[in-house]
GROMACS .gro file of C-alpha atoms in nm:
model
  232
    1MET     CA    1  -2.147  -0.080   1.985
    2ILE     CA    2  -2.008   0.240   1.785
    3GLY     CA    3  -1.972   0.219   1.407
    4ILE     CA    4  -2.114   0.061   1.101
    5TYR     CA    5  -2.117  -0.335   1.055
    6ASP     CA    6  -2.301  -0.377   0.721
    7TYR     CA    7  -2.184  -0.595   0.428
    8THR     CA    8  -2.074  -0.209   0.275
    9VAL     CA    9  -1.775  -0.224   0.541
   10VAL     CA   10  -1.676  -0.570   0.543
   11LEU     CA   11  -1.423  -0.557   0.270
   12THR     CA   12  -1.209  -0.201   0.413
   13TYR     CA   13  -1.215  -0.439   0.762
   14LEU     CA   14  -1.064  -0.740   0.607
   15SER     CA   15  -0.822  -0.496   0.460
   16LEU     CA   16  -0.758  -0.325   0.764
   17LEU     CA   17  -0.685  -0.669   0.960
   18SER     CA   18  -0.517  -0.802   0.631
   19ALA     CA   19  -0.253  -0.517   0.675
   20GLY     CA   20  -0.256  -0.570   1.059
   21THR     CA   21  -0.174  -0.886   1.024
   22GLY     CA   22   0.126  -0.795   0.755
   23ILE     CA   23   0.291  -0.525   0.955
   24VAL     CA   24   0.321  -0.799   1.268
   25VAL     CA   25   0.411  -1.047   1.034
   26SER     CA   26   0.699  -0.824   0.882
   27LEU     CA   27   0.848  -0.677   1.195
   28GLY     CA   28   0.822  -0.982   1.384
   29GLY     CA   29   1.183  -1.176   1.501
   30HIS     CA   30   1.037  -1.428   1.252
   31GLY     CA   31   0.892  -1.270   1.008
   32HIS     CA   32   0.998  -1.250   0.662
   33PRO     CA   33   0.933  -0.929   0.361
   34PHE     CA   34   0.795  -1.229   0.112
   35LEU     CA   35   0.508  -1.251   0.387
   36GLY     CA   36   0.419  -0.901   0.441
   37ILE     CA   37   0.417  -0.891   0.066
   38PHE     CA   38   0.067  -1.179  -0.006
   39PHE     CA   39  -0.074  -0.954   0.295
   40LEU     CA   40   0.005  -0.633   0.135
   41LEU     CA   41  -0.160  -0.774  -0.225
   42PHE     CA   42  -0.483  -0.909  -0.046
   43CYS     CA   43  -0.575  -0.546   0.037
   44GLY     CA   44  -0.505  -0.417  -0.280
   45LEU     CA   45  -0.807  -0.715  -0.368
   46CYS     CA   46  -1.002  -0.574  -0.087
   47ASP     CA   47  -0.951  -0.222  -0.196
   48ALA     CA   48  -1.025  -0.339  -0.553
   49PHE     CA   49  -1.411  -0.357  -0.522
   50ASP     CA   50  -1.477  -0.210  -0.204
   51GLY     CA   51  -1.692   0.101  -0.306
   52LYS     CA   52  -1.837  -0.104  -0.564
   53VAL     CA   53  -1.979  -0.303  -0.284
   54ALA     CA   54  -2.055  -0.039  -0.075
   55SER     CA   55  -2.249   0.109  -0.399
   56THR     CA   56  -2.484  -0.166  -0.416
   57LYS     CA   57  -2.650  -0.041  -0.111
   58LYS     CA   58  -2.933   0.217  -0.214
   59ASN     CA   59  -3.042   0.322   0.113
   60ARG     CA   60  -2.721   0.433   0.286
   61SER     CA   61  -2.802   0.699   0.547
   62ASP     CA   62  -2.589   1.034   0.528
   63ILE     CA   63  -2.368   0.901   0.876
   64GLU     CA   64  -2.293   0.544   0.629
   65ARG     CA   65  -2.196   0.675   0.320
   66LYS     CA   66  -1.953   0.958   0.574
   67PHE     CA   67  -1.785   0.640   0.777
   68GLY     CA   68  -1.721   0.459   0.479
   69ILE     CA   69  -1.515   0.689   0.361
   70GLN     CA   70  -1.348   0.795   0.597
   71ILE     CA   71  -1.281   0.449   0.726
   72ASP     CA   72  -1.164   0.297   0.382
   73SER     CA   73  -0.883   0.671   0.391
   74LEU     CA   74  -0.820   0.495   0.743
   75SER     CA   75  -0.736   0.152   0.607
   76ASP     CA   76  -0.579   0.301   0.254
   77LEU     CA   77  -0.285   0.456   0.511
   78ILE     CA   78  -0.226   0.152   0.688
   79ALA     CA   79  -0.263  -0.070   0.444
   80PHE     CA   80  -0.083   0.128   0.188
   81GLY     CA   81   0.112   0.391   0.352
   82VAL     CA   82   0.230   0.196   0.682
   83LEU     CA   83   0.291  -0.186   0.576
   84PRO     CA   84   0.501  -0.081   0.240
   85ALA     CA   85   0.720   0.113   0.480
   86CYS     CA   86   0.729  -0.178   0.734
   87ILE     CA   87   0.768  -0.428   0.443
   88GLY     CA   88   1.086  -0.200   0.335
   89ALA     CA   89   1.231  -0.212   0.699
   90ALA     CA   90   1.207  -0.611   0.688
   91PHE     CA   91   1.398  -0.606   0.316
   92ILE     CA   92   1.674  -0.395   0.509
   93ARG     CA   93   1.734  -0.637   0.806
   94VAL     CA   94   1.755  -0.918   0.578
   95SER     CA   95   1.955  -0.815   0.346
   96GLU     CA   96   2.341  -0.920   0.366
   97ALA     CA   97   2.413  -0.602   0.128
   98PHE     CA   98   2.242  -0.372   0.376
   99GLY     CA   99   2.340  -0.539   0.718
  100HIS     CA  100   2.682  -0.459   0.600
  101LEU     CA  101   2.626  -0.138   0.522
  102LEU     CA  102   2.467   0.011   0.799
  103ASN     CA  103   2.646  -0.263   1.053
  104GLY     CA  104   3.044  -0.317   0.912
  105ASN     CA  105   3.367  -0.129   0.953
  106SER     CA  106   3.266   0.251   0.895
  107SER     CA  107   3.308   0.526   1.192
  108ASN     CA  108   2.990   0.521   1.429
  109TYR     CA  109   2.893   0.857   1.318
  110LEU     CA  110   2.794   0.711   0.879
  111ASN     CA  111   2.611   0.422   1.046
  112ILE     CA  112   2.368   0.647   1.215
  113PHE     CA  113   2.388   0.877   0.931
  114LEU     CA  114   2.262   0.545   0.679
  115LYS     CA  115   2.020   0.434   0.928
  116VAL     CA  116   1.855   0.791   0.959
  117ALA     CA  117   1.867   0.830   0.607
  118ILE     CA  118   1.734   0.505   0.504
  119PHE     CA  119   1.455   0.480   0.797
  120GLY     CA  120   1.386   0.842   0.733
  121ILE     CA  121   1.309   0.761   0.336
  122LEU     CA  122   1.072   0.509   0.466
  123ILE     CA  123   0.908   0.703   0.734
  124LEU     CA  124   0.845   0.997   0.467
  125TYR     CA  125   0.671   0.755   0.244
  126ILE     CA  126   0.402   0.735   0.505
  127LEU     CA  127   0.345   1.064   0.591
  128THR     CA  128   0.323   1.109   0.165
  129ALA     CA  129   0.078   0.818   0.159
  130MET     CA  130  -0.130   1.024   0.457
  131ILE     CA  131  -0.123   1.374   0.280
  132ARG     CA  132  -0.259   1.226  -0.022
  133LEU     CA  133  -0.497   1.055   0.116
  134ALA     CA  134  -0.610   1.380   0.296
  135TYR     CA  135  -0.593   1.562  -0.016
  136PHE     CA  136  -0.852   1.305  -0.169
  137ASN     CA  137  -1.086   1.341   0.135
  138VAL     CA  138  -1.101   1.738   0.105
  139THR     CA  139  -1.106   1.788  -0.296
  140GLU     CA  140  -1.349   1.564  -0.314
  141GLU     CA  141  -1.596   1.712  -0.037
  142GLU     CA  142  -1.575   2.014  -0.277
  143ARG     CA  143  -1.637   1.857  -0.536
  144GLN     CA  144  -1.934   1.617  -0.418
  145GLU     CA  145  -2.055   1.980  -0.344
  146THR     CA  146  -2.062   2.141  -0.708
  147GLU     CA  147  -2.098   1.809  -0.897
  148THR     CA  148  -2.267   1.455  -0.955
  149GLY     CA  149  -2.166   1.110  -0.989
  150SER     CA  150  -1.804   1.004  -0.937
  151ARG     CA  151  -1.466   1.151  -1.069
  152LYS     CA  152  -1.308   1.085  -1.376
  153PHE     CA  153  -0.919   1.182  -1.304
  154TYR     CA  154  -0.758   1.134  -0.967
  155LEU     CA  155  -0.510   1.390  -0.916
  156GLY     CA  156  -0.136   1.235  -0.825
  157LEU     CA  157  -0.058   0.928  -0.855
  158PRO     CA  158  -0.363   0.674  -0.585
  159VAL     CA  159  -0.174   0.543  -0.265
  160THR     CA  160  -0.363   0.191  -0.318
  161SER     CA  161  -0.107   0.138  -0.705
  162ALA     CA  162   0.130   0.037  -0.367
  163SER     CA  163  -0.078  -0.336  -0.373
  164LEU     CA  164   0.089  -0.389  -0.706
  165ILE     CA  165   0.407  -0.177  -0.774
  166PHE     CA  166   0.627  -0.343  -0.429
  167PRO     CA  167   0.479  -0.746  -0.501
  168THR     CA  168   0.677  -0.630  -0.853
  169VAL     CA  169   0.949  -0.539  -0.648
  170ALA     CA  170   0.960  -0.853  -0.435
  171LEU     CA  171   0.939  -1.093  -0.721
  172LEU     CA  172   1.228  -0.951  -0.908
  173GLN     CA  173   1.405  -1.049  -0.576
  174TYR     CA  174   1.314  -1.389  -0.666
  175LEU     CA  175   1.379  -1.361  -0.991
  176VAL     CA  176   1.737  -1.163  -0.966
  177PRO     CA  177   2.006  -1.358  -0.798
  178ALA     CA  178   2.138  -1.019  -0.667
  179ASP     CA  179   2.027  -0.825  -0.337
  180LEU     CA  180   1.736  -0.590  -0.497
  181THR     CA  181   1.680  -0.408  -0.121
  182TRP     CA  182   1.798  -0.103  -0.288
  183LEU     CA  183   1.575  -0.106  -0.572
  184TYR     CA  184   1.281  -0.153  -0.339
  185ILE     CA  185   1.376   0.128  -0.125
  186VAL     CA  186   1.401   0.356  -0.448
  187ALA     CA  187   1.016   0.238  -0.520
  188ILE     CA  188   0.945   0.437  -0.181
  189VAL     CA  189   1.082   0.712  -0.307
  190ILE     CA  190   0.918   0.730  -0.652
  191THR     CA  191   0.589   0.593  -0.549
  192GLY     CA  192   0.606   0.837  -0.222
  193ALA     CA  193   0.679   1.130  -0.418
  194LEU     CA  194   0.418   1.016  -0.726
  195PHE     CA  195   0.194   1.025  -0.439
  196ILE     CA  196   0.189   1.408  -0.403
  197THR     CA  197   0.287   1.473  -0.736
  198PRO     CA  198  -0.031   1.718  -0.951
  199PHE     CA  199  -0.049   1.564  -1.214
  200LYS     CA  200  -0.418   1.411  -1.336
  201ILE     CA  201  -0.451   0.974  -1.360
  202LYS     CA  202  -0.787   0.813  -1.489
  203LYS     CA  203  -0.989   0.637  -1.300
  204LEU     CA  204  -1.039   0.257  -1.403
  205GLY     CA  205  -1.373   0.159  -1.512
  206LEU     CA  206  -1.484  -0.202  -1.347
  207LYS     CA  207  -1.226  -0.333  -1.711
  208GLY     CA  208  -0.941  -0.139  -1.574
  209ILE     CA  209  -1.014  -0.280  -1.199
  210LEU     CA  210  -1.063  -0.649  -1.302
  211ALA     CA  211  -0.707  -0.638  -1.550
  212LEU     CA  212  -0.551  -0.542  -1.222
  213VAL     CA  213  -0.679  -0.815  -1.027
  214GLY     CA  214  -0.588  -1.091  -1.253
  215ILE     CA  215  -0.203  -0.847  -1.288
  216GLY     CA  216  -0.244  -0.894  -0.868
  217THR     CA  217  -0.303  -1.273  -0.877
  218ALA     CA  218  -0.121  -1.369  -1.117
  219GLU     CA  219   0.171  -1.172  -0.871
  220PHE     CA  220   0.062  -1.422  -0.601
  221ILE     CA  221   0.083  -1.700  -0.803
  222ALA     CA  222   0.396  -1.682  -0.864
  223LEU     CA  223   0.526  -1.533  -0.547
  224ILE     CA  224   0.377  -1.864  -0.426
  225ILE     CA  225   0.596  -2.068  -0.704
  226ALA     CA  226   0.903  -1.830  -0.630
  227PHE     CA  227   0.907  -1.895  -0.267
  228ILE     CA  228   0.753  -2.275  -0.272
  229ILE     CA  229   1.117  -2.316  -0.509
  230ARG     CA  230   1.325  -2.138  -0.326
  231HIS     CA  231   1.275  -2.304   0.038
  232SER     CA  232   1.201  -2.640  -0.059
   0.00000   0.00000   0.00000
């Protein structure tokens, strides 16, 4: 079989499967954006440790190492680029305010413009995530030719930050009675812009990663509780 199937890539594969499932349940006829959020959080959990797991295998071949790098970025594009955009589309679909705005009594031309603008934002977000990941791969390959060890800083906001940003917005939607779909769209715009903005951000160590995992776990539990309360 083509590909690598040892334990070093298991978390990456699980992340991709989770992302694909999240996309399907978000866009399905009876799907809901909050279901997609749960899968996004799981993608973030897998990504937090996939590099650590891969580094435990000391005898990885050059092909195994390069394969791991490539599938990690490809998986991240689906998990933190496509999935958040699909969740955004699902929020728009179930939003009463956006439903009225896009399908109200305005002229057909205005409705078309609004639909193109809103969904264009979601598509451009995916583009910024792809650019960020491709640029990281190229610069990381160049860095490894001249430096040893891992990098200390990232340039631009890592796309994996989406796994905490958008669940936070979704949680706010449960806590606030008003429709906050617009806030999700704003978060999409800002996050996408930060992906391709050239500022330095320090790479987190193990303690920082564990702290983010703790935040993600707290969000996961809070969303489950809020989901049960609202639908009970």
